Structures are given as C-alpha cells and as structure tokens.
Coordinates of C-alpha atoms and ligand atoms in Angstrom, one line a residue:
M1 CA -49.6 -92.4 -36.1
N2 CA -50.5 -89.1 -37.7
Q3 CA -53.8 -87.8 -36.4
T4 CA -56.0 -85.9 -38.7
N5 CA -57.2 -82.7 -37.2
L6 CA -60.9 -82.6 -37.9
K7 CA -61.4 -78.9 -36.8
G8 CA -61.9 -76.9 -40.0
L9 CA -63.1 -79.7 -42.2
D10 CA -66.5 -79.0 -43.9
L11 CA -69.1 -81.6 -44.2
P12 CA -68.1 -83.4 -47.4
E13 CA -64.5 -83.4 -46.1
L14 CA -65.7 -84.9 -42.9
Q15 CA -67.7 -87.5 -44.8
S16 CA -64.8 -88.6 -46.9
F17 CA -62.6 -88.9 -43.8
I18 CA -65.3 -91.0 -42.0
E19 CA -65.7 -93.3 -45.0
S20 CA -61.8 -93.6 -45.4
I21 CA -61.8 -95.2 -41.9
G22 CA -64.7 -97.6 -42.9
E23 CA -67.4 -95.8 -41.0
S24 CA -70.9 -94.8 -42.3
R25 CA -71.1 -91.5 -43.9
F26 CA -74.0 -90.3 -41.6
R27 CA -71.6 -90.3 -38.7
A28 CA -69.9 -87.1 -40.2
Q29 CA -73.1 -85.2 -39.6
Q30 CA -73.1 -86.3 -36.0
I31 CA -69.5 -85.2 -35.4
F32 CA -70.0 -81.9 -37.4
R33 CA -72.9 -81.0 -35.1
W34 CA -70.9 -81.8 -31.9
M35 CA -67.8 -79.9 -33.2
Y36 CA -69.2 -76.8 -34.5
G37 CA -72.8 -76.6 -33.2
R38 CA -72.0 -77.6 -29.6
G39 CA -68.4 -76.6 -29.4
V40 CA -67.4 -80.2 -28.2
S41 CA -63.6 -80.9 -28.3
S42 CA -63.4 -84.4 -27.1
F43 CA -64.8 -87.6 -28.8
D44 CA -65.7 -89.0 -25.3
E45 CA -68.5 -86.3 -25.1
M46 CA -70.0 -87.4 -28.4
N47 CA -72.5 -89.8 -26.6
N48 CA -74.6 -90.7 -29.8
L49 CA -71.3 -92.4 -31.2
S50 CA -70.7 -96.0 -30.2
K51 CA -67.8 -96.5 -27.8
E52 CA -66.0 -98.5 -30.4
L53 CA -66.2 -95.6 -32.8
R54 CA -64.9 -93.1 -30.2
T55 CA -62.0 -95.2 -29.5
R56 CA -61.3 -95.6 -33.2
L57 CA -61.5 -91.8 -33.6
K58 CA -59.1 -91.2 -30.8
E59 CA -56.5 -93.3 -32.6
V60 CA -56.7 -91.6 -36.0
A61 CA -58.1 -88.1 -35.4
R62 CA -58.1 -85.1 -33.1
I63 CA -60.0 -81.9 -32.7
G64 CA -57.6 -79.0 -32.7
N65 CA -58.2 -76.3 -30.0
L66 CA -57.1 -72.8 -29.4
K67 CA -55.7 -72.3 -25.9
C68 CA -56.9 -69.2 -24.1
V69 CA -53.8 -67.5 -22.6
T70 CA -55.5 -64.4 -21.2
Q71 CA -58.8 -62.5 -21.4
R72 CA -59.1 -58.8 -20.5
Q73 CA -62.2 -57.1 -19.6
S74 CA -62.7 -53.4 -20.6
Q75 CA -63.5 -51.1 -17.7
K76 CA -65.4 -48.7 -20.0
D77 CA -67.7 -51.0 -21.9
Q78 CA -68.8 -54.6 -22.5
S79 CA -65.9 -55.9 -24.5
T80 CA -63.4 -58.6 -23.8
K81 CA -60.2 -59.2 -25.5
F82 CA -59.0 -62.8 -25.8
L83 CA -55.3 -63.9 -26.4
F84 CA -55.3 -67.3 -27.8
E85 CA -52.4 -69.6 -28.4
L86 CA -52.3 -71.7 -31.6
E87 CA -50.9 -75.3 -31.7
D88 CA -47.5 -74.0 -33.1
G89 CA -47.3 -71.6 -30.2
R90 CA -48.0 -68.5 -32.2
K91 CA -50.6 -66.0 -30.8
I92 CA -53.7 -64.3 -32.0
E93 CA -56.3 -61.9 -30.6
S94 CA -60.2 -61.8 -30.8
V95 CA -62.5 -59.3 -29.4
L96 CA -66.0 -59.9 -28.1
M97 CA -68.3 -56.7 -27.9
S98 CA -71.8 -56.6 -26.3
E99 CA -74.3 -54.0 -27.0
D100 CA -77.9 -53.7 -27.3
G101 CA -78.4 -57.5 -27.0
R102 CA -75.9 -58.1 -29.7
N103 CA -72.7 -59.9 -29.3
T104 CA -70.2 -59.3 -32.0
L105 CA -67.1 -61.1 -32.2
C106 CA -64.0 -59.6 -34.2
V107 CA -61.9 -62.5 -35.3
S108 CA -58.3 -62.6 -36.7
T109 CA -57.7 -64.3 -40.0
Q110 CA -53.8 -64.2 -40.0
V111 CA -51.0 -64.1 -37.5
G112 CA -49.7 -60.5 -38.3
C113 CA -50.4 -59.0 -41.7
A114 CA -48.4 -58.2 -44.7
I115 CA -50.4 -55.1 -45.7
D116 CA -48.5 -52.7 -43.7
C117 CA -51.1 -50.0 -43.1
K118 CA -49.2 -47.3 -41.4
F119 CA -51.8 -46.7 -38.7
C120 CA -52.3 -50.3 -37.5
A121 CA -50.5 -52.1 -34.8
T122 CA -50.9 -55.5 -36.5
G123 CA -49.2 -54.2 -39.7
M124 CA -46.1 -53.4 -37.7
M125 CA -45.8 -57.1 -36.9
G126 CA -45.5 -58.3 -40.5
L127 CA -47.1 -61.5 -41.6
Q128 CA -46.2 -64.7 -39.9
R129 CA -48.8 -67.0 -41.4
N130 CA -52.4 -67.6 -42.4
L131 CA -54.9 -69.1 -40.0
T132 CA -56.7 -72.3 -41.1
A133 CA -60.4 -72.3 -41.3
G134 CA -60.4 -74.4 -38.0
E135 CA -58.4 -71.7 -36.2
I136 CA -60.8 -69.0 -37.4
I137 CA -64.1 -70.8 -36.4
D138 CA -62.4 -71.8 -33.2
Q139 CA -62.2 -68.2 -32.0
L140 CA -66.0 -68.2 -32.2
I141 CA -66.4 -71.5 -30.4
M142 CA -64.0 -70.6 -27.7
A143 CA -65.4 -67.0 -27.2
Q144 CA -68.8 -68.5 -26.7
A145 CA -67.6 -71.1 -24.3
L146 CA -65.5 -68.7 -22.2
S147 CA -68.1 -65.9 -22.2
G148 CA -71.1 -68.0 -21.7
T149 CA -72.8 -65.9 -24.4
T150 CA -74.1 -66.6 -27.9
V151 CA -72.4 -64.7 -30.5
S152 CA -74.8 -63.0 -32.9
N153 CA -72.3 -61.3 -35.4
V154 CA -68.9 -62.1 -36.5
V155 CA -66.6 -59.4 -38.3
C156 CA -63.4 -60.6 -39.9
M157 CA -61.7 -57.4 -38.8
G158 CA -59.0 -58.5 -36.3
M159 CA -55.4 -59.3 -37.1
G160 CA -54.8 -59.8 -40.9
E161 CA -56.1 -59.1 -44.3
P162 CA -58.9 -61.6 -44.7
F163 CA -58.6 -61.6 -48.6
H164 CA -55.0 -62.6 -48.3
N165 CA -56.3 -65.7 -46.8
Y166 CA -59.4 -65.9 -49.0
D167 CA -60.1 -69.6 -49.2
N168 CA -59.8 -70.3 -45.5
V169 CA -61.8 -67.3 -44.5
I170 CA -64.6 -68.1 -46.9
K171 CA -64.5 -71.6 -45.6
A172 CA -64.7 -70.5 -42.1
C173 CA -67.6 -68.2 -42.8
H174 CA -69.6 -71.0 -44.5
L175 CA -69.0 -73.2 -41.4
M176 CA -70.1 -70.4 -39.1
S177 CA -73.3 -70.0 -41.0
D178 CA -74.0 -73.6 -41.4
A179 CA -77.4 -74.6 -39.9
L180 CA -75.8 -77.8 -38.3
G181 CA -73.0 -75.5 -36.7
P182 CA -73.1 -72.1 -35.1
N183 CA -75.9 -71.2 -37.7
L184 CA -75.0 -67.4 -37.9
S185 CA -77.0 -65.4 -40.5
K186 CA -74.9 -64.7 -43.5
K187 CA -75.9 -61.1 -43.1
H188 CA -74.4 -61.0 -39.7
L189 CA -70.8 -62.2 -41.0
V190 CA -68.7 -59.3 -42.3
V191 CA -65.7 -59.9 -44.4
S192 CA -63.4 -56.8 -44.6
T193 CA -60.6 -55.9 -47.1
S194 CA -58.0 -53.2 -47.3
G195 CA -58.7 -53.3 -51.0
L196 CA -57.5 -56.4 -52.9
I197 CA -59.3 -55.7 -56.1
P198 CA -59.0 -59.2 -57.6
K199 CA -60.5 -60.8 -54.5
I200 CA -63.3 -58.2 -54.4
I201 CA -64.2 -59.3 -58.0
Q202 CA -64.0 -62.9 -57.0
F203 CA -66.1 -62.5 -54.0
A204 CA -68.7 -60.7 -56.2
D205 CA -68.5 -63.4 -59.0
E206 CA -68.8 -66.3 -56.6
G207 CA -72.0 -64.7 -55.2
Q208 CA -71.0 -64.8 -51.7
K209 CA -73.7 -63.7 -49.3
F210 CA -71.5 -62.5 -46.4
R211 CA -71.3 -58.8 -46.0
L212 CA -68.3 -56.8 -47.5
A213 CA -66.5 -54.0 -45.8
I214 CA -63.6 -52.0 -47.5
S215 CA -61.2 -49.8 -45.7
L216 CA -61.0 -46.6 -47.7
N217 CA -59.5 -44.3 -45.1
A218 CA -58.5 -41.4 -47.6
T219 CA -60.0 -39.4 -50.5
T220 CA -56.8 -38.9 -52.5
D221 CA -54.4 -41.4 -53.8
E222 CA -51.5 -39.3 -52.4
V223 CA -52.8 -39.7 -48.7
R224 CA -54.1 -43.2 -49.2
S225 CA -50.7 -44.6 -50.6
R226 CA -49.1 -43.0 -47.7
L227 CA -51.5 -44.7 -45.1
M228 CA -51.9 -47.9 -47.1
P229 CA -49.1 -48.8 -49.5
L230 CA -51.2 -51.2 -51.4
N231 CA -53.0 -48.2 -52.9
K232 CA -50.0 -47.7 -55.3
K233 CA -51.0 -50.9 -56.8
W234 CA -54.8 -50.6 -56.5
P235 CA -55.7 -46.9 -56.4
I236 CA -58.9 -45.3 -55.2
K237 CA -60.6 -45.1 -58.7
E238 CA -60.1 -48.8 -59.4
L239 CA -61.1 -49.7 -55.9
L240 CA -64.4 -47.7 -56.4
R241 CA -64.9 -49.3 -59.6
A242 CA -64.6 -52.8 -58.1
S243 CA -66.8 -51.7 -55.2
K244 CA -69.5 -50.7 -57.6
Y245 CA -69.2 -53.9 -59.6
Y246 CA -69.7 -55.9 -56.3
T247 CA -72.7 -54.0 -55.4
Q248 CA -74.2 -54.4 -58.9
T249 CA -73.4 -58.1 -59.2
S250 CA -74.6 -59.0 -55.6
E251 CA -77.3 -56.4 -55.2
E252 CA -75.8 -56.1 -51.8
M253 CA -74.6 -52.8 -50.1
V254 CA -70.9 -52.3 -49.5
T255 CA -69.6 -50.7 -46.2
F256 CA -66.8 -48.2 -46.6
E257 CA -64.7 -48.0 -43.3
Y258 CA -63.0 -44.6 -42.8
V259 CA -60.6 -44.3 -39.9
L260 CA -60.5 -40.4 -38.9
M261 CA -57.0 -39.3 -38.2
D262 CA -56.3 -35.8 -37.0
G263 CA -55.0 -33.6 -39.6
I264 CA -54.5 -36.4 -42.1
N265 CA -57.9 -37.2 -43.6
D266 CA -60.4 -35.3 -41.5
S267 CA -60.6 -31.9 -43.1
I268 CA -63.8 -30.4 -44.6
E269 CA -62.3 -30.9 -48.2
D270 CA -62.0 -34.6 -47.4
A271 CA -65.6 -34.8 -46.4
E272 CA -66.6 -33.2 -49.6
R273 CA -64.3 -35.5 -51.6
L274 CA -65.6 -38.5 -49.8
K275 CA -69.2 -37.5 -50.7
K276 CA -68.3 -37.4 -54.4
L277 CA -66.5 -40.7 -54.3
A278 CA -69.4 -42.4 -52.5
Q279 CA -72.0 -41.0 -54.8
G280 CA -73.6 -43.5 -57.1
I281 CA -72.4 -46.4 -55.1
F282 CA -74.9 -48.5 -53.0
C283 CA -73.0 -48.0 -49.8
K284 CA -72.8 -47.1 -46.2
I285 CA -70.1 -45.2 -44.5
N286 CA -68.7 -46.0 -41.1
L287 CA -66.5 -43.3 -39.6
I288 CA -64.1 -44.7 -37.0
P289 CA -62.2 -42.3 -34.9
Y290 CA -58.7 -43.3 -34.7
N291 CA -57.5 -45.5 -31.8
A292 CA -54.1 -44.6 -30.4
T293 CA -51.3 -47.1 -31.1
E294 CA -47.6 -46.3 -30.8
G295 CA -47.5 -44.7 -34.3
E296 CA -47.5 -41.1 -35.3
F297 CA -51.3 -40.6 -35.8
R298 CA -53.8 -39.1 -33.4
R299 CA -57.6 -39.1 -33.0
P300 CA -59.3 -35.8 -34.0
V301 CA -61.2 -34.0 -31.3
E302 CA -64.7 -34.8 -31.0
A303 CA -65.8 -31.3 -32.6
R304 CA -63.8 -32.3 -35.7
I305 CA -65.3 -35.6 -36.0
V306 CA -68.8 -34.4 -35.8
R307 CA -68.0 -31.6 -38.2
F308 CA -66.7 -34.2 -40.6
Y309 CA -69.9 -36.3 -40.0
E310 CA -72.3 -33.4 -40.5
R311 CA -70.6 -32.6 -44.0
L312 CA -71.7 -36.0 -45.1
A313 CA -75.3 -35.4 -44.1
S314 CA -76.5 -34.6 -47.7
L315 CA -75.3 -37.9 -48.9
R316 CA -78.1 -40.5 -49.6
A317 CA -76.0 -43.2 -48.1
P318 CA -76.2 -44.0 -44.3
V319 CA -73.3 -42.6 -42.3
T320 CA -72.4 -43.7 -38.8
I321 CA -69.7 -42.9 -36.3
R322 CA -68.5 -46.2 -34.9
W323 CA -66.8 -45.4 -31.5
S324 CA -64.6 -48.5 -31.0
K325 CA -65.2 -50.7 -28.1
G326 CA -62.4 -51.7 -25.8
D327 CA -59.9 -49.0 -26.6
D328 CA -58.7 -49.1 -23.0
I329 CA -57.6 -52.7 -23.4
E330 CA -56.1 -52.0 -26.9
A331 CA -59.0 -54.0 -28.6
G332 CA -60.1 -51.2 -30.7
C333 CA -59.8 -51.2 -34.5
G334 CA -56.2 -51.2 -35.6
Q335 CA -54.9 -51.8 -32.1
L336 CA -54.5 -55.6 -32.2
A337 CA -50.9 -56.8 -31.9
I338 CA -49.2 -59.3 -29.7
K339 CA -47.5 -57.5 -27.0
S340 CA -48.4 -59.4 -23.9
V341 CA -46.1 -62.4 -24.8
Ligands
SF4_401 S1 -55.4 -52.5 -41.1 FE1 -55.9 -54.5 -41.6 S2 -55.0 -54.9 -43.6 FE2 -54.1 -53.0 -42.7 S3 -52.3 -53.7 -41.7 FE3 -53.8 -53.7 -40.1 S4 -54.7 -55.7 -40.1 FE4 -53.5 -55.5 -42.1

C-alpha cells in the first residue's frame, strides 16, 4: 500500500489526511506538533495518540527523513556542514553557524541550481530537482537534533535558487515559523534570490513577511551578465525597480548581497556606482568577500575590501562586511556543491 509522506504537509493538509482515514480532525494538530515542533519521526513516540491510531498511521503513512551522511566541523569558527541524503539517494548540504548566541542555519532549496552563476560551485552542478517543503524543513529539524542546539535564524542561501522553487520554499518558511512547529520569527527567516523579478513582485504582492535578500554582485550590466547570465533577461535597472516595489509594498528593508571578487567588481568606480544604485532604496548592503571555489575568481586582499567598504560610508543604508563562516570546510557562500560522494 502506498504510504503518504506526512513531512511537508501543512495543518489543513494534515487535517484532510486525518479525516480521510476516518479520524478526528484535532489529531492533525497533535501530529503537527510532534513532527515539526519536537522533531519526532516515528509514530510510536507520539504518546498522546492511542495505540490503535499509531498502528493505523503506520499502515497508511510515514514521516520522511533526511539521512545525515557526514558532518564536518570548521577548525576556524563555530560552523558545521551537514551532508544529507534524500530518499531518492540525491544529496544536499546545509551549514549551521553559531555566533554571539545566534544559531543560523543556511538551508538548500534545490539539488543543484539552474541559474549558472559563474562564481558559484552549486551553479556548476546544474539543476537536478526541487526540494519538497518537507525536505527543506527537515534540514532544520535534523540540524537541531544533530547539534543539540536551537536554531534561531534560517537563511535560504544554500544550494539552489529559492524563487525557482517558490511554492515549496514559501510553504517551508510558513512551517518553520508556525507557533506549533519550530516557531521561528518571520524576521529571522531570509529568502534570497539571484533576481527573478516576477517572483520578487509576487513575494511583495502576497505580503510575505519573511526577509528578502537579493544577490546584486555587480554595478554594470556588462559585468553582471558575465557573472550571472540571468541578468541578460532581468537587467540591473529592472531589478532595482522591482526591489523598490518590494520595499514600498511591504514596508520592509531589502538586503543587497554583493560578493567582492578581485579585479572584477571591487574597484573604487564600482563602489561609487553601487552608492548611486542603492540610493533611494530602503536597503542594507552585505559585502561578502569571495570564497575560493575551483573557478577563475579570487578574493580581494583585505585592504581592497576595506577600501570598498569605506567608499560606501556616506550611504545612508547600513553596510556590513560578512566574512563567511566555514570556508575551510567549503561551507562558505557559493562553495556548496556535492564533492564528497
Ligand atoms: S549563487 Fe545561488 S542562484 Fe547562483 S548558481 Fe549559485 S546557488 Fe544558484
């Protein structure tokens, strides 16, 4: 008999399922709590369900689980990279970073990625498939269980373009912020995009309260198209217009991510152009010194990074340099790709 995988179902879906097997609707809430709030993966542990119901559930349903293949701990900082195997044998990575009492988990949203950013190891894999909402939230459940910590922040910045898998990512974010589940603050959940404009507009129009981060990475269309081919379809001017639409519609700040690459996008002229582009947009800028992959790009020397940062000082928007965590275990931004299998 085909068993329904309950991991990834939201409460209304779980209620329909429970009713479809002739049980009372309120049972769905109990199962939801066990599964997402307490991270339980076997019906036997759900001790407020009757023995008969647990037996019945085992016949008709299952709770899908990621399998942890390896976990690597950084020697330089408090970060851990998890390699998870999905039920179809494909593999994904997640990175847990701890700093100042905050535990931030970077989750994957796809196996591989179709966007083909030239500086990104995941891009080199191509797209294999989208993750389900259950596989996305399970990275959180597993990381908490394996590390014995409580995750306070989740960023959808691992493998994949989250807006290419929009429905599952948004569903997973709602599950992660559900009060009966992990109960993360919506403000501590960041969805990132390489710049899929129609989805930015949709995100704004739907009034989603999760944070939005956009990978900008260049100040001219020529350079951005070279780094991120999707810029040919959605150039910088239109991307900024969509960003502004988002900030005005949502009254939320947008974060621009800018990966600094030596000799590519880190000149004084780039800094000046970036200031102009960001002016008038309710935003924050994250400068991310490039993390080495096997590609052609290099991280600028520290003096160049600081010079770029100081040039942005007159901007009213906050600017930070985000030194990636876990770069010694290839867990930094843009370094995630399945090599160890
Ligand atoms: S940077 Fe993000 S969107 Fe670009 S290829 Fe890598 S995973 Fe995909």
